[in-house]
């Protein structure tokens, strides 16, 4: 008779509670069992001592007699130090993105890294420039700026104003005369 150490479900709907039982593998999940060796309550926090309660002596006896633990029970027993941790097989890769999508993701990451590097470089330059500015006296740059601003403001400000003054009257006079002349001719006819 093939004997298994497995979980038998109990509890209410959406409130599971399991008994750890030794049962014939051909029996129903919640059916007749040979021996109950513990309980498992998944509703409790993972660090709780009451989450998994198992009589380790009985579990060792049944394993010695040839009972095979289910995958979940073998994990519980490995956590308790009774047996070695089971080998978990590698999962399929169907859920991963395809080759082109992976290339796009890699390209997007490279762009983000380049943008971050570009954003960090000006900050580094500003940090280097600030100590150099701090070393000079505060009065000299203000005096130089004051001298430079009037000279720069005076020259560019005068030239465009003179050009604008010359251009505007000529433009204003011509369009104003032409429509009046055209209107006068239209009224005469």
mmCIF file of C-alpha atoms in Angstrom:
data_model
loop_
_atom_site.group_PDB
_atom_site.id
_atom_site.type_symbol
_atom_site.label_atom_id
_atom_site.label_comp_id
_atom_site.label_asym_id
_atom_site.label_seq_id
_atom_site.Cartn_x
_atom_site.Cartn_y
_atom_site.Cartn_z
ATOM 1 C CA UNK A 1 0.000 0.000 0.000
ATOM 2 C CA UNK A 2 1.559 3.363 -1.075
ATOM 3 C CA UNK A 3 1.486 5.627 1.969
ATOM 4 C CA UNK A 4 1.854 9.417 1.770
ATOM 5 C CA UNK A 5 2.297 12.141 4.361
ATOM 6 C CA UNK A 6 0.110 14.951 3.053
ATOM 7 C CA UNK A 7 -2.314 17.753 3.885
ATOM 8 C CA UNK A 8 -6.023 17.183 4.462
ATOM 9 C CA UNK A 9 -8.109 20.353 4.128
ATOM 10 C CA UNK A 10 -10.555 21.507 6.733
ATOM 11 C CA UNK A 11 -11.925 24.866 7.819
ATOM 12 C CA UNK A 12 -14.511 27.154 6.301
ATOM 13 C CA UNK A 13 -14.740 28.693 2.860
ATOM 14 C CA UNK A 14 -11.780 31.065 2.312
ATOM 15 C CA UNK A 15 -10.490 30.182 5.810
ATOM 16 C CA UNK A 16 -8.347 27.076 5.224
ATOM 17 C CA UNK A 17 -6.997 24.858 7.962
ATOM 18 C CA UNK A 18 -5.038 21.703 7.190
ATOM 19 C CA UNK A 19 -4.279 18.536 9.123
ATOM 20 C CA UNK A 20 -1.001 16.798 8.367
ATOM 21 C CA UNK A 21 -1.979 13.159 7.927
ATOM 22 C CA UNK A 22 -0.523 9.823 6.916
ATOM 23 C CA UNK A 23 -2.910 8.302 4.381
ATOM 24 C CA UNK A 24 -3.180 5.810 1.567
ATOM 25 C CA UNK A 25 -2.332 7.713 -1.638
ATOM 26 C CA UNK A 26 -5.409 6.211 -3.385
ATOM 27 C CA UNK A 27 -7.839 7.774 -0.879
ATOM 28 C CA UNK A 28 -9.552 11.153 -1.328
ATOM 29 C CA UNK A 29 -7.762 14.257 -0.147
ATOM 30 C CA UNK A 30 -10.076 14.853 2.786
ATOM 31 C CA UNK A 31 -11.016 11.206 3.173
ATOM 32 C CA UNK A 32 -9.989 8.408 5.505
ATOM 33 C CA UNK A 33 -6.448 8.561 6.914
ATOM 34 C CA UNK A 34 -4.182 6.289 8.964
ATOM 35 C CA UNK A 35 -2.644 8.771 11.414
ATOM 36 C CA UNK A 36 -2.707 12.506 12.125
ATOM 37 C CA UNK A 37 0.755 13.903 12.893
ATOM 38 C CA UNK A 38 0.193 17.672 12.912
ATOM 39 C CA UNK A 39 -1.612 20.786 11.699
ATOM 40 C CA UNK A 40 -0.947 23.673 9.327
ATOM 41 C CA UNK A 41 -2.761 27.022 9.544
ATOM 42 C CA UNK A 42 -1.854 29.255 6.548
ATOM 43 C CA UNK A 43 -3.925 32.122 7.971
ATOM 44 C CA UNK A 44 -1.325 32.789 10.672
ATOM 45 C CA UNK A 45 1.788 34.936 10.006
ATOM 46 C CA UNK A 46 4.818 33.109 8.642
ATOM 47 C CA UNK A 47 6.909 33.782 11.738
ATOM 48 C CA UNK A 48 4.243 32.351 14.071
ATOM 49 C CA UNK A 49 5.146 29.131 15.916
ATOM 50 C CA UNK A 50 1.540 27.896 15.650
ATOM 51 C CA UNK A 51 1.501 28.043 11.842
ATOM 52 C CA UNK A 52 3.011 24.540 11.473
ATOM 53 C CA UNK A 53 2.716 22.079 14.369
ATOM 54 C CA UNK A 54 4.074 18.602 13.746
ATOM 55 C CA UNK A 55 5.013 15.583 15.838
ATOM 56 C CA UNK A 56 8.541 15.051 14.468
ATOM 57 C CA UNK A 57 8.952 11.626 16.097
ATOM 58 C CA UNK A 58 5.864 10.271 14.317
ATOM 59 C CA UNK A 59 6.977 11.884 11.032
ATOM 60 C CA UNK A 60 10.416 10.204 11.293
ATOM 61 C CA UNK A 61 8.788 6.828 12.082
ATOM 62 C CA UNK A 62 6.487 6.990 9.065
ATOM 63 C CA UNK A 63 9.336 8.067 6.777
ATOM 64 C CA UNK A 64 11.387 5.114 8.088
ATOM 65 C CA UNK A 65 8.439 2.788 7.283
ATOM 66 C CA UNK A 66 8.415 4.077 3.682
ATOM 67 C CA UNK A 67 5.841 6.864 3.688
ATOM 68 C CA UNK A 68 6.657 9.555 1.146
ATOM 69 C CA UNK A 69 5.975 13.181 2.080
ATOM 70 C CA UNK A 70 4.215 15.466 -0.384
ATOM 71 C CA UNK A 71 6.088 18.483 -1.745
ATOM 72 C CA UNK A 72 4.618 20.876 0.828
ATOM 73 C CA UNK A 73 5.297 18.487 3.724
ATOM 74 C CA UNK A 74 8.880 17.913 2.561
ATOM 75 C CA UNK A 75 9.403 21.712 2.681
ATOM 76 C CA UNK A 76 7.975 21.799 6.229
ATOM 77 C CA UNK A 77 10.229 18.911 7.295
ATOM 78 C CA UNK A 78 13.306 20.525 5.731
ATOM 79 C CA UNK A 79 12.557 23.775 7.619
ATOM 80 C CA UNK A 80 12.345 21.733 10.850
ATOM 81 C CA UNK A 81 15.646 19.956 10.070
ATOM 82 C CA UNK A 82 14.272 16.424 9.569
ATOM 83 C CA UNK A 83 15.222 16.041 5.911
ATOM 84 C CA UNK A 84 17.043 17.843 3.105
ATOM 85 C CA UNK A 85 15.359 20.623 1.197
ATOM 86 C CA UNK A 86 13.710 19.315 -1.996
ATOM 87 C CA UNK A 87 15.064 20.327 -5.398
ATOM 88 C CA UNK A 88 12.763 22.817 -7.057
ATOM 89 C CA UNK A 89 12.740 22.389 -10.819
ATOM 90 C CA UNK A 90 13.387 25.339 -13.108
ATOM 91 C CA UNK A 91 10.292 27.142 -14.297
ATOM 92 C CA UNK A 92 9.460 27.624 -17.950
ATOM 93 C CA UNK A 93 10.403 30.878 -19.597
ATOM 94 C CA UNK A 94 7.147 31.406 -21.489
ATOM 95 C CA UNK A 95 6.168 34.288 -19.224
ATOM 96 C CA UNK A 96 9.342 36.248 -20.037
ATOM 97 C CA UNK A 97 9.338 38.865 -22.840
ATOM 98 C CA UNK A 98 10.504 37.797 -26.288
ATOM 99 C CA UNK A 99 13.884 38.705 -27.782
ATOM 100 C CA UNK A 100 12.834 41.981 -29.453
ATOM 101 C CA UNK A 101 11.053 43.183 -26.329
ATOM 102 C CA UNK A 102 14.166 42.446 -24.258
ATOM 103 C CA UNK A 103 16.260 44.472 -26.730
ATOM 104 C CA UNK A 104 13.822 47.400 -26.441
ATOM 105 C CA UNK A 105 13.965 47.233 -22.663
ATOM 106 C CA UNK A 106 17.775 47.196 -22.753
ATOM 107 C CA UNK A 107 17.806 50.212 -25.088
ATOM 108 C CA UNK A 108 15.396 52.080 -22.816
ATOM 109 C CA UNK A 109 17.599 51.363 -19.790
ATOM 110 C CA UNK A 110 20.662 52.664 -21.639
ATOM 111 C CA UNK A 111 18.821 55.901 -22.508
ATOM 112 C CA UNK A 112 17.763 56.373 -18.884
ATOM 113 C CA UNK A 113 21.323 55.797 -17.666
ATOM 114 C CA UNK A 114 22.659 58.291 -20.215
ATOM 115 C CA UNK A 115 20.082 60.856 -19.121
ATOM 116 C CA UNK A 116 20.980 60.330 -15.476
ATOM 117 C CA UNK A 117 24.684 60.664 -16.264
ATOM 118 C CA UNK A 118 24.026 63.873 -18.213
ATOM 119 C CA UNK A 119 21.978 65.243 -15.329
ATOM 120 C CA UNK A 120 24.730 64.423 -12.836
ATOM 121 C CA UNK A 121 27.547 66.019 -14.883
ATOM 122 C CA UNK A 122 26.217 69.616 -14.661
ATOM 123 C CA UNK A 123 25.716 69.146 -10.945
ATOM 124 C CA UNK A 124 29.320 68.032 -10.611
ATOM 125 C CA UNK A 125 30.515 71.015 -12.669
ATOM 126 C CA UNK A 126 28.455 73.408 -10.544
ATOM 127 C CA UNK A 127 29.889 71.864 -7.395
ATOM 128 C CA UNK A 128 33.422 72.366 -8.743
ATOM 129 C CA UNK A 129 32.670 75.938 -9.862
ATOM 130 C CA UNK A 130 31.165 77.036 -6.545
ATOM 131 C CA UNK A 131 34.372 76.614 -4.509
ATOM 132 C CA UNK A 132 36.296 78.648 -7.104
ATOM 133 C CA UNK A 133 33.751 81.482 -6.923
ATOM 134 C CA UNK A 134 33.763 81.373 -3.139
ATOM 135 C CA UNK A 135 37.540 81.880 -3.083
ATOM 136 C CA UNK A 136 37.276 85.306 -4.803
ATOM 137 C CA UNK A 137 36.103 88.306 -2.790
ATOM 138 C CA UNK A 138 32.398 89.003 -3.119
ATOM 139 C CA UNK A 139 32.882 92.726 -3.970
ATOM 140 C CA UNK A 140 34.956 92.319 -7.156
ATOM 141 C CA UNK A 141 32.428 90.320 -9.215
ATOM 142 C CA UNK A 142 29.685 92.794 -8.355
ATOM 143 C CA UNK A 143 31.813 95.741 -9.492
ATOM 144 C CA UNK A 144 32.766 93.983 -12.729
ATOM 145 C CA UNK A 145 29.145 93.069 -13.418
ATOM 146 C CA UNK A 146 28.028 96.642 -12.751
ATOM 147 C CA UNK A 147 30.619 98.003 -15.234
ATOM 148 C CA UNK A 148 29.817 95.374 -17.856
ATOM 149 C CA UNK A 149 26.034 95.747 -17.736
ATOM 150 C CA UNK A 150 25.793 99.477 -18.628
ATOM 151 C CA UNK A 151 28.197 99.055 -21.524
ATOM 152 C CA UNK A 152 26.329 96.050 -22.883
ATOM 153 C CA UNK A 153 22.882 97.555 -22.283
ATOM 154 C CA UNK A 154 23.666 100.931 -23.859
ATOM 155 C CA UNK A 155 24.985 99.755 -27.226
ATOM 156 C CA UNK A 156 22.461 97.066 -28.156
ATOM 157 C CA UNK A 157 19.557 99.143 -26.834
ATOM 158 C CA UNK A 158 20.370 102.172 -29.024
ATOM 159 C CA UNK A 159 20.906 100.398 -32.319
ATOM 160 C CA UNK A 160 17.627 98.450 -32.495
ATOM 161 C CA UNK A 161 15.631 101.508 -31.408
ATOM 162 C CA UNK A 162 17.112 103.597 -34.215
ATOM 163 C CA UNK A 163 16.445 100.874 -36.782
ATOM 164 C CA UNK A 164 12.918 100.366 -35.534
ATOM 165 C CA UNK A 165 12.239 104.094 -35.673
ATOM 166 C CA UNK A 166 13.401 104.284 -39.309
ATOM 167 C CA UNK A 167 11.494 101.202 -40.388
ATOM 168 C CA UNK A 168 8.213 101.821 -38.582
ATOM 169 C CA UNK A 169 7.285 105.218 -40.045
ATOM 170 C CA UNK A 170 8.019 104.024 -43.549
ATOM 171 C CA UNK A 171 5.921 100.895 -43.087
ATOM 172 C CA UNK A 172 3.133 102.763 -41.343
ATOM 173 C CA UNK A 173 2.931 105.496 -43.997
ATOM 174 C CA UNK A 174 2.730 103.263 -47.054
ATOM 175 C CA UNK A 175 0.009 100.843 -45.931
ATOM 176 C CA UNK A 176 -2.043 103.707 -44.490
ATOM 177 C CA UNK A 177 -1.942 105.715 -47.779
ATOM 178 C CA UNK A 178 -2.658 102.848 -50.135
ATOM 179 C CA UNK A 179 -5.931 101.741 -48.576
ATOM 180 C CA UNK A 180 -7.138 105.356 -48.373
ATOM 181 C CA UNK A 181 -6.308 105.945 -52.006
ATOM 182 C CA UNK A 182 -8.042 102.741 -53.041
ATOM 183 C CA UNK A 183 -11.107 103.607 -50.964
ATOM 184 C CA UNK A 184 -11.265 107.093 -52.486
ATOM 185 C CA UNK A 185 -11.104 105.663 -56.033
ATOM 186 C CA UNK A 186 -13.781 103.133 -55.182
ATOM 187 C CA UNK A 187 -16.071 105.906 -53.881
ATOM 188 C CA UNK A 188 -15.609 108.016 -57.038
ATOM 189 C CA UNK A 189 -16.737 105.204 -59.292
#
